Amino acid sequence: MTRTANPPAYGGRYVPEPLVAPLEEVERAFAHHRADTEFTTKLDALLTHYAGRPTPLTFAPRLSERAGRRIYLKREDLLHGGAHKTNNTIGQGLLAHTMGKTRLIAETGAGQHGVATAMAGAMFGIKTEVYMGAVDAERQAMNVYRMELLGATVHRVHSGTQTLKDAINEALRDWIAHADDTYYLFGTAAGPSPFPDMVRHFQSIIGREARAQILEAEDRLPNAVYACVGGGSNAIGIFDAFIGDRDVALVGAEAGGDGQRHGASLSSGSSGVFHGMHSYFLQDDDGQIAEAHSVAAGLDYPGVGPIHAELRDSGRATYKPVLDDDALAAFQTLSRLEGIIPALESSHAVALAMESAADLPDDALLLINISGRGDKDLHTVIADQRTGGDS
Amino acid sequence: MNRFRTMLSTKRDAGAFIPFFMLGDPSIDQSFELICAAIQAGADGLELGIPFSDPIADGPVIQASAIRAAQAGATVDRCFDLIARIRRDFDIPIGLLVYYNLIHRRGLNNFCERAAACGVDALLAADLPFGQHDRFADAVAACGLGSVYLVSQNTPDERARRILEASTAYTYAVGVMGTTGQRESLSEETRGFVRRLRALSDAPFVVGFGVGTPPHAVDILRHGADGVIAGSALIRRIAENPDRFDTVIENVRTFVSDVRTLRERNACSS
């Protein structure tokens, strides 16, 4: 083999040469262990006894009444750590542990992936360092404290926009220098191969459970599945099991921001090559990566995973922007009607489901992935109320 | 024949010195002045970068350089114009170093054609590893450009050999495991890497990343590299002397001529 064939439409491994060998090493280890009984037995035990899987599927009666359609919530907010991120960090953490790596690094936006990585690092006894944009560290100070409590070192990133994009840049730079002993625990279904497929694999348990649970509860599949999309890991996690069910609509809620500034790469971005992958990005005419904006730090990223780019182009999934204000309203609605405080990220999915419910048949079933809980967002919501919604 | 190949074969014994500059840093005109000064001081070739918003292979000095250049208005078009201006005055080999999205956004063929028309001799995309993109090599060759691929210390021998053979201008050997930026000294790992590459192939390779001082540069040449690239060690002068551009020019001239002097002394003693 002297050359690969034409590059895949999306995805790929667009990285500087020093990262080629480490990515191949991860790819080989993942290919070997994903089907290995010893590995999968350990992983299943950890997901059950440590992380608390399966998570419930909750019927939301008062939200359903408001929407005029039956709505179910997949409760990743109840997973250990408070978000779906734990599925991935336990999976990749176990892989890193099995590979004999002695140091974990990770990027984080909202801090949820950083916290989940710090938990995995503590549990497996691997030293953990997390890169976080200084702006994000400011607005998610509680998660910084949680990471430190769990024994991780948090590096505040002051370059660029000081958000998730820059945290990834800095983590990649770290990995270039320390690939021999370090495992880069990538947090979303994006980045260079094999991360998109591997994160999809570890998150796909969300959809497998949800599909079985809704069949159990209703004896039929949902008409539509909703999830928020930043990098896209919780969305591909719940979509994956339904991709073959052609009658189930898959709907992604992107960060619509304030309408001007946003994080909607699939709705408003264009084809680009960045962070190791060919996908959709927010960028200018020269190809300089643009600044994203969202009230939800976890959606504040100017790109998206390549699997969503494929699903968008094939029409199998649709993606729509949800404004900050609509997500904030959905945050309140779900809290008051169901006693469930969703993450601001997940609130985007709730808002989109409520908005589009009327377009579905009267007897439609809607499934929303509540990817995380909203405790981390209280100060953002309080600040928004104080400024009269002008934040 | 590619200007780099011609130059590198001429310089085979002594080794070539190639400074890296960010196009448009600190301004388009001053960038031109700085590059001219390096050529006049005796640079054998140039490696020129177009600023990118998120340079993941670069350390703090070159990141800051890209930000200054972007703020000074160094768009892709203006960078191409600046290269054409340099090419009008000099016959020196010019390599262009970019991040792949700048090529992708303009279109692979369009980008290569424009680069060739401006007088670029070789194209390197820092985040496009060898083998990732089948049409890249063809597009580069079709425009008469030379290709440059990175090779690093963790590249296995067989892949390194293929990279050395596939690079039609030269192979860019990443001297350190890390991002760009000068290091205090030349490590034993770097020396061993240079010797390993030399043993793999006669094809020309140039070492960059981490080259901090003229003695450091000459030491790399002495261990068998065909050339050496220094970037951060030169570019940091711009930030260190914000209001004294004459000093920046003088520092760069001194660095280049020191490499030449040491290299000649080295050639006489060996």
XYZ file of C-alpha atoms in Angstrom:
661
model
C 0.000 0.000 0.000
C 1.624 3.216 -1.104
C -1.456 5.419 -1.111
C -4.966 5.235 0.170
C -7.798 5.548 -2.321
C -9.737 8.784 -2.690
C -10.271 10.391 0.694
C -13.607 9.623 2.300
C -16.255 12.261 1.766
C -16.177 13.139 5.447
C -13.925 12.226 8.312
C -10.350 11.254 7.599
C -7.193 11.819 9.543
C -5.957 15.307 8.745
C -3.251 15.651 11.369
C 0.438 16.551 11.460
C 2.684 13.515 10.956
C 3.617 13.144 14.672
C -0.017 12.202 15.400
C -0.319 9.559 12.691
C 1.403 6.803 14.681
C -0.487 7.499 17.958
C -3.833 7.507 16.129
C -2.960 4.232 14.415
C -2.056 2.770 17.798
C -5.448 3.814 19.238
C -7.212 2.500 16.143
C -5.533 -0.893 16.425
C -6.275 -1.154 20.148
C -9.921 -0.181 19.639
C -10.360 -2.582 16.718
C -8.951 -5.352 18.858
C -10.834 -4.665 22.090
C -14.263 -3.564 20.858
C -15.197 -7.172 20.200
C -12.965 -8.725 22.851
C -15.028 -10.526 25.510
C -12.780 -9.638 28.434
C -12.918 -5.939 27.504
C -16.664 -5.822 26.865
C -17.418 -7.726 30.066
C -15.403 -5.217 32.083
C -17.016 -2.304 30.272
C -20.538 -3.614 30.815
C -19.851 -4.137 34.512
C -18.526 -0.581 34.886
C -21.468 0.904 33.008
C -23.900 -0.997 35.229
C -22.306 -0.836 38.675
C -20.296 2.375 38.459
C -22.144 4.602 36.000
C -25.695 3.456 36.706
C -26.841 2.078 33.364
C -29.394 1.522 32.060
C -30.724 5.027 32.429
C -34.524 5.317 32.568
C -36.853 6.300 29.804
C -39.341 8.683 31.384
C -42.786 9.478 30.058
C -43.352 13.232 30.420
C -47.112 13.649 30.993
C -47.356 17.405 31.558
C -44.892 18.234 28.779
C -46.907 15.904 26.519
C -50.083 17.736 27.443
C -48.458 21.065 26.594
C -47.193 19.745 23.241
C -50.321 17.769 22.383
C -48.142 14.749 21.564
C -46.747 11.935 23.695
C -43.176 12.712 24.740
C -40.576 10.406 26.278
C -37.274 11.520 27.752
C -34.082 9.439 27.674
C -32.498 10.266 31.004
C -28.753 10.606 30.456
C -28.963 13.362 33.079
C -29.206 10.523 35.593
C -25.973 8.899 34.494
C -23.092 9.167 36.978
C -21.451 12.532 36.417
C -24.681 14.115 35.250
C -24.310 13.690 31.510
C -23.876 11.135 28.731
C -20.134 11.910 28.601
C -19.446 9.135 31.129
C -20.340 6.429 28.566
C -17.420 7.557 26.439
C -14.876 8.275 29.167
C -15.380 4.883 30.784
C -15.051 3.197 27.383
C -11.963 5.110 26.284
C -10.561 5.168 29.826
C -10.722 1.384 29.913
C -9.040 1.300 26.503
C -6.236 3.629 27.677
C -5.840 1.544 30.826
C -5.676 -1.642 28.765
C -3.085 -0.010 26.462
C -0.942 0.785 29.494
C -1.061 4.553 29.082
C -0.034 6.481 32.172
C -1.487 9.898 31.391
C -4.885 11.048 30.134
C -5.486 14.390 28.487
C -8.827 15.812 27.402
C -10.463 18.967 26.142
C -13.655 20.269 27.619
C -16.231 22.918 26.752
C -19.013 22.922 29.314
C -16.775 20.951 31.625
C -18.911 17.795 31.479
C -16.409 15.839 29.421
C -13.601 17.123 31.634
C -15.442 15.973 34.744
C -16.237 12.607 33.164
C -12.584 12.178 32.145
C -11.409 13.151 35.627
C -13.766 10.516 37.073
C -12.403 7.869 34.726
C -8.847 8.953 35.513
C -9.492 8.651 39.244
C -11.195 5.285 38.888
C -8.486 3.779 36.679
C -5.699 5.499 38.611
C -4.377 7.418 35.604
C -3.031 10.961 35.960
C -5.428 13.329 34.165
C -4.980 16.802 32.691
C -7.833 18.747 31.127
C -7.631 21.686 28.728
C -10.431 24.201 29.054
C -10.903 27.581 27.408
C -10.483 30.388 29.940
C -13.913 31.785 29.020
C -15.511 28.381 29.592
C -13.615 27.892 32.853
C -15.095 31.191 33.997
C -18.705 30.352 33.106
C -18.424 26.756 34.335
C -16.395 27.390 37.493
C -18.199 24.658 39.427
C -17.065 22.033 36.926
C -13.476 23.274 37.233
C -13.740 22.666 40.949
C -15.256 19.230 40.379
C -12.390 18.239 38.071
C -9.836 19.394 40.614
C -11.684 17.583 43.385
C -11.430 14.419 41.279
C -7.671 14.859 41.124
C -7.301 16.301 37.629
C -5.187 19.287 36.660
C -7.108 21.914 34.712
C -5.166 24.004 32.175
C -6.949 27.234 31.270
C -6.418 28.034 27.590
C -5.991 31.719 26.802
C -5.355 31.462 23.072
C -7.872 32.265 20.335
C -11.504 32.426 21.391
C -10.681 30.760 24.745
C -13.438 28.171 24.265
C -13.764 24.512 23.216
C -12.059 24.961 19.828
C -8.948 26.353 21.495
C -9.010 23.710 24.215
C -8.870 21.059 21.450
C -5.981 22.911 19.759
C -4.027 22.904 23.014
C -4.782 19.250 23.788
C -3.604 18.274 20.280
C -0.379 20.248 20.850
C 0.132 18.428 24.144
C -0.438 15.065 22.445
C 2.050 15.894 19.670
C 4.671 16.330 22.387
C 3.682 13.420 24.664
C 2.160 10.741 22.458
C 4.360 7.966 23.853
C 2.810 7.803 27.325
C -0.346 9.877 26.852
C -3.830 8.907 25.740
C -5.934 11.735 24.311
C -9.449 10.994 25.519
C -11.428 12.882 22.885
C -14.857 13.922 24.097
C -17.110 13.970 21.093
C -17.836 12.068 17.897
C -15.508 14.336 15.946
C -11.785 14.815 15.359
C -9.449 12.523 13.421
C -10.226 8.866 12.805
C -10.784 6.668 14.843
C -12.388 9.086 17.331
C -15.705 9.673 15.517
C -16.420 5.954 15.128
C -15.090 5.073 18.563
C -17.141 7.719 20.384
C -20.192 6.669 18.378
C -19.553 3.094 19.465
C -19.330 3.950 23.159
C -22.335 6.310 23.033
C -24.576 4.069 20.946
C -25.751 2.358 24.135
C -28.076 5.368 24.634
C -30.067 4.571 21.510
C -29.983 0.789 22.000
C -31.510 1.163 25.451
C -33.986 3.840 24.382
C -35.213 1.822 21.402
C -35.842 -1.244 23.552
C -37.426 0.859 26.312
C -39.877 2.668 24.068
C -40.860 -0.600 22.359
C -41.478 -2.018 25.816
C -43.554 0.984 26.897
C -45.489 1.692 23.710
C -44.976 -1.368 21.520
C -43.948 0.918 18.682
C -41.056 3.111 17.596
C -41.100 6.887 18.043
C -42.012 9.114 15.103
C -39.083 11.384 15.818
C -35.929 11.438 17.936
C -34.481 14.763 19.108
C -30.998 15.528 20.383
C -28.791 18.590 20.648
C -25.710 18.719 18.426
C -22.439 20.419 19.293
C -19.693 18.010 18.305
C -22.505 15.476 18.097
C -21.791 12.638 20.544
C -25.096 12.419 22.428
C -26.967 12.851 19.141
C -25.157 10.046 17.333
C -25.477 8.013 20.535
C -29.265 8.095 20.441
C -29.633 8.245 16.614
C -27.456 5.231 15.895
C -29.953 2.525 16.877
C -32.702 4.195 14.800
C -30.774 4.868 11.575
C -32.108 1.658 10.017
C -35.681 2.531 11.040
C -36.491 4.633 7.997
C -39.814 5.901 9.413
C -38.185 7.390 12.502
C -37.192 11.026 11.902
C -33.833 11.975 13.395
C -33.658 15.635 14.323
C -30.629 17.521 15.625
C -30.890 20.832 17.466
C -27.923 23.078 16.780
C -26.918 26.195 18.686
C -28.740 29.088 17.020
C -27.145 31.520 19.468
C -28.628 35.005 19.386
C -29.532 34.659 15.723
C -26.423 36.538 14.563
C -23.658 34.697 16.372
C -24.247 30.950 16.600
C -22.777 27.438 16.543
C -24.886 25.935 13.766
C -22.230 24.363 11.510
C -24.638 21.982 9.764
C -27.388 24.562 9.203
C -25.144 27.486 8.221
C -21.582 26.223 7.817
C -19.665 24.846 4.859
C -17.303 22.028 3.956
C -13.944 22.326 5.682
C -10.971 20.382 7.021
C -10.099 21.097 10.632
C -9.349 19.289 13.888
C -8.350 16.220 11.929
C -11.556 15.788 9.964
C -13.409 16.788 6.836
C -16.820 18.023 7.930
C -18.925 21.183 8.206
C -17.430 24.244 9.838
C -18.157 27.891 10.451
C -15.464 29.719 8.505
C -14.751 32.755 6.372
C -14.046 32.885 2.630
C -10.343 32.134 3.149
C -11.041 29.122 5.371
C -10.199 30.782 8.686
C -12.256 29.095 11.392
C -14.900 31.411 12.827
C -15.947 31.981 16.390
C -18.990 30.046 17.542
C -21.490 31.295 20.090
C -24.029 29.614 22.307
C -25.504 30.135 25.752
C -24.664 26.433 26.196
C -20.895 26.012 26.483
C -21.144 22.414 25.248
C -22.553 23.580 21.906
C -20.098 26.427 21.524
C -18.002 24.793 18.783
C -17.610 25.895 15.142
C -17.588 22.354 13.740
C -19.429 19.055 13.999
C -18.610 15.369 13.764
C -18.304 13.859 10.269
C -21.047 11.270 10.791
C -23.564 14.096 11.173
C -22.200 15.683 7.976
C -22.982 12.407 6.185
C -26.438 12.100 7.771
C -27.196 15.699 6.785
C -26.133 15.258 3.168
C -27.969 11.947 2.781
C -31.096 13.495 4.288
C -31.353 10.719 6.898
C -31.211 13.320 9.676
C -32.207 16.972 9.700
C -30.607 19.713 11.737
C -32.152 22.981 12.831
C -30.849 25.909 14.846
C -32.480 26.760 18.184
C -32.033 30.246 19.602
C -30.489 30.826 23.035
C -33.747 32.377 24.269
C -35.825 29.403 23.138
C -33.438 26.997 24.856
C -33.602 29.062 28.052
C -37.406 28.964 27.890
C -37.371 25.180 27.411
C -35.031 24.908 30.405
C -37.736 26.565 32.528
C -40.568 24.593 30.949
C -39.107 21.160 31.591
C -38.075 22.150 35.114
C -41.585 23.351 36.032
C -43.674 20.773 34.217
C -41.693 17.644 34.998
C -39.370 18.478 37.882
C -36.374 17.744 35.659
C -33.708 20.425 35.241
C -32.051 19.763 31.857
C -28.647 20.992 30.759
C -28.857 24.090 28.566
C -27.460 21.916 25.776
C -30.293 19.389 26.134
C -32.773 22.279 26.435
C -32.122 22.965 22.745
C -33.508 19.512 21.910
C -36.503 20.068 24.180
C -37.237 23.409 22.503
C -37.015 21.920 19.009
C -39.274 18.987 19.915
C -41.906 21.307 21.431
C -41.746 23.599 18.420
C -42.107 20.815 15.850
C -44.592 18.583 17.741
C -47.565 20.152 15.954
C -46.111 19.123 12.586
C -46.327 15.448 13.557
C -49.491 13.267 13.492
C -51.842 13.550 16.488
C -50.831 10.150 17.840
C -47.103 10.773 17.324
C -44.489 9.643 19.819
C -41.528 11.922 20.426
C -38.265 10.856 22.038
C -35.913 13.512 23.412
C -32.407 12.803 24.630
C -31.866 14.670 27.899
C -28.107 14.462 27.504
C -27.276 16.063 30.841
C -28.603 17.763 33.916
C -28.760 21.517 34.320
C -27.250 22.121 37.756
C -24.055 23.366 36.101
C -26.064 26.018 34.236
C -27.897 27.641 37.135
C -25.637 30.685 37.311
C -25.965 31.233 33.535
C -29.743 31.108 33.818
C -29.760 33.375 36.875
C -27.522 35.877 35.072
C -29.870 35.768 32.074
C -32.896 36.500 34.281
C -31.096 39.413 35.963
C -30.264 40.998 32.616
C -33.806 40.494 31.384
C -32.798 37.891 28.851
C -30.208 40.038 27.108
C -27.168 37.947 27.969
C 13.969 20.767 -12.006
C 12.480 22.084 -8.816
C 14.431 25.044 -7.426
C 14.712 23.249 -4.076
C 16.193 20.117 -5.636
C 18.729 22.176 -7.568
C 19.687 24.248 -4.544
C 19.876 21.265 -2.180
C 22.097 19.297 -4.548
C 24.394 22.313 -4.927
C 24.543 22.670 -1.152
C 24.866 18.949 -0.572
C 28.162 19.180 1.298
C 27.623 22.221 3.486
C 23.844 21.946 3.943
C 21.222 24.593 3.311
C 19.801 27.153 5.701
C 16.113 27.974 5.231
C 14.438 30.583 7.445
C 10.695 30.434 8.074
C 8.602 33.590 8.103
C 4.891 34.224 8.477
C 3.715 36.218 5.486
C 2.386 39.592 6.589
C 3.975 39.655 10.053
C 4.125 42.312 11.431
C 2.744 44.039 8.314
C 2.769 43.243 4.616
C 5.517 45.770 3.840
C 7.664 44.963 6.864
C 7.295 41.266 6.120
C 8.680 41.941 2.636
C 11.562 43.908 4.114
C 12.374 41.168 6.629
C 12.330 38.404 4.024
C 14.549 40.462 1.679
C 17.024 40.999 4.515
C 17.223 37.261 5.183
C 17.812 36.547 1.499
C 20.484 39.223 1.245
C 22.199 37.848 4.364
C 22.556 34.515 2.571
C 19.477 32.351 3.141
C 19.514 29.417 0.709
C 15.733 29.017 0.508
C 12.557 30.274 2.143
C 9.720 28.601 3.989
C 6.765 30.990 4.119
C 3.537 30.543 6.042
C 0.041 31.899 5.448
C -1.599 32.753 8.773
C -4.296 30.329 9.944
C -6.725 30.862 12.794
C -5.876 27.596 14.569
C -2.313 26.428 13.930
C -2.290 23.162 15.899
C 1.298 22.209 15.026
C 2.712 25.530 16.179
C 4.013 26.742 19.508
C 3.296 30.149 21.069
C 5.784 32.195 18.982
C 4.347 31.206 15.602
C 0.778 31.331 16.930
C 1.399 34.946 17.922
C 2.989 35.602 14.541
C -0.121 34.313 12.750
C -2.344 36.515 14.892
C -0.236 39.619 14.164
C -0.236 38.871 10.437
C -3.986 38.240 10.334
C -4.598 41.475 12.222
C -2.368 43.275 9.741
C -4.671 42.077 6.963
C -2.705 39.121 5.611
C -5.494 37.368 3.715
C -4.652 34.435 1.458
C -4.740 36.713 -1.604
C -2.446 39.306 -0.029
C -0.016 36.547 0.980
C 0.079 35.327 -2.621
C 0.696 38.902 -3.813
C 3.543 39.213 -1.328
C 5.139 36.007 -2.602
C 4.864 37.277 -6.185
C 6.605 40.489 -5.086
C 9.472 38.492 -3.574
C 9.678 36.315 -6.669
C 10.039 39.376 -8.927
C 13.275 40.304 -7.157
C 14.812 36.934 -6.252
C 15.420 33.515 -7.767
C 15.562 31.797 -4.348
C 13.563 28.556 -3.750
C 10.270 29.352 -2.016
C 8.284 26.794 -0.028
C 4.759 27.536 1.143
C 3.535 26.100 4.452
C -0.192 26.201 5.167
C -2.917 24.396 7.076
C -5.012 22.307 4.742
C -8.317 24.131 5.193
C -6.909 27.157 3.362
C -6.260 24.898 0.359
C -9.549 23.021 0.709
C -11.597 26.200 0.902
C -10.123 27.649 -2.287
C -10.144 24.315 -4.059
C -7.082 22.123 -4.380
C -6.402 22.861 -8.048
C -7.106 26.573 -7.782
C -4.841 26.925 -4.796
C -1.979 25.065 -6.458
C -2.331 27.028 -9.695
C -2.277 30.342 -7.865
C 0.740 29.288 -5.794
C 2.646 28.226 -8.896
C 1.742 31.422 -10.729
C 3.148 33.493 -7.837
C 6.455 31.677 -7.976
C 6.074 29.114 -5.199
C 8.299 26.048 -5.689
C 7.030 23.671 -3.011
C 3.841 23.174 -1.038
C 3.468 21.697 2.445
C 0.179 21.316 4.320
C 1.078 20.801 7.972
C -2.067 18.802 8.756
C -2.178 16.709 5.592
C -0.085 13.635 6.343
C 1.349 11.529 3.564
C -1.245 9.103 2.194
C -4.316 10.956 3.492
C -5.299 12.575 0.230
C -4.826 10.768 -3.044
C -5.336 13.756 -5.351
C -3.019 16.137 -3.480
C 0.192 14.831 -5.014
C -1.287 14.897 -8.525
C -2.635 18.428 -8.153
C 0.716 19.684 -6.848
C 2.639 17.965 -9.629
C 0.231 19.141 -12.345
C 1.071 22.766 -11.482
C 4.787 22.135 -11.512
C 5.061 22.488 -7.743
C 7.200 20.244 -5.599
C 5.602 18.331 -2.746
C 6.814 18.356 0.839
C 5.647 15.887 3.485
C 6.472 15.799 7.154
C 8.307 12.891 8.725
C 8.667 12.603 12.495
C 10.595 10.609 15.070
C 7.674 8.225 15.575
C 7.271 7.520 11.849
C 8.228 3.860 11.282
C 11.131 3.180 8.880
C 9.039 1.828 6.036
C 6.646 4.772 6.067
C 9.566 7.210 6.432
C 11.234 5.703 3.384
C 8.037 6.095 1.358
C 7.699 9.708 2.495
C 11.300 10.462 1.518
C 10.624 8.999 -1.919
C 7.260 10.748 -2.358
C 8.398 14.262 -1.464
C 9.382 15.774 -4.799
C 10.899 18.971 -3.345
C 12.233 17.773 0.008
C 11.049 15.978 3.123
C 10.469 18.110 6.199
C 11.776 16.233 9.234
C 10.131 17.309 12.480
C 13.199 17.532 14.694
C 11.456 17.344 18.056
C 8.406 15.601 19.471
C 6.346 18.705 20.009
C 5.139 21.874 18.381
C 7.304 24.492 16.708
C 9.471 26.608 18.963
C 13.113 26.792 19.799
C 14.723 24.389 22.238
C 17.743 25.013 24.409
C 19.889 22.345 22.847
C 19.956 19.603 20.278
C 18.865 16.350 21.865
C 20.434 12.960 21.279
C 17.020 11.843 19.958
C 17.146 14.521 17.261
C 20.685 13.540 16.233
C 19.700 9.882 16.111
C 16.632 10.740 14.032
C 18.749 12.636 11.500
C 21.165 9.699 11.215
C 18.265 7.245 10.832
C 16.730 9.235 7.963
C 20.087 9.579 6.247
C 20.571 5.830 6.420
C 17.110 5.226 4.926
C 17.507 7.235 1.747
C 19.618 9.626 -0.281
C 16.553 11.796 -0.926
C 16.927 15.292 0.532
C 15.441 16.120 3.911
C 15.445 19.302 5.907
C 15.069 19.503 9.675
C 12.772 22.010 11.347
C 10.976 22.530 14.705
C 13.061 23.375 17.730
C 16.083 24.876 15.973
C 17.108 27.589 18.429
C 20.565 28.922 17.577
C 23.084 29.020 14.718
C 25.328 26.361 16.378
C 22.238 24.201 16.822
C 21.427 24.574 13.102
C 24.942 23.720 12.033
C 25.056 20.713 14.363
C 21.981 19.292 12.586
C 23.663 19.775 9.208
C 26.808 18.097 10.487
C 24.783 14.975 11.383
C 23.674 14.516 7.796
C 20.601 16.683 7.143
C 20.478 18.397 3.754
C 19.120 21.546 5.278
C 17.762 23.146 8.375
C 14.765 25.429 8.978
C 14.540 27.965 11.791
C 11.328 29.879 12.451
C 10.511 30.717 16.055
C 14.103 31.710 16.822
C 13.826 34.457 14.185
C 10.181 35.386 14.565
C 10.386 35.917 18.325
C 12.487 39.007 17.598
C 9.376 40.717 16.212
C 7.529 40.469 19.530
C 10.668 41.310 21.499
C 11.207 44.543 19.577
C 7.738 45.939 18.957
C 8.874 49.478 18.125
C 12.318 48.724 16.738
C 11.906 46.969 13.443
C 15.497 47.844 12.475
C 16.662 45.730 15.407
C 14.512 42.814 14.207
C 16.087 43.052 10.748
C 19.558 43.233 12.251
C 18.928 40.188 14.486
C 17.692 38.144 11.531
C 20.679 39.175 9.388
C 23.052 38.214 12.179
C 21.385 34.820 12.677
C 21.610 33.976 8.975
C 25.191 35.123 8.578
C 26.236 33.342 11.784
C 24.887 30.086 10.369
C 26.915 30.689 7.197
C 30.104 31.466 9.093
C 29.792 28.462 11.399
C 28.899 26.214 8.489
C 32.020 27.217 6.572
C 34.219 26.814 9.626
C 32.642 23.405 10.122
C 33.255 22.433 6.475
C 36.954 23.401 6.744
C 37.508 21.438 9.947
C 35.791 18.238 8.785
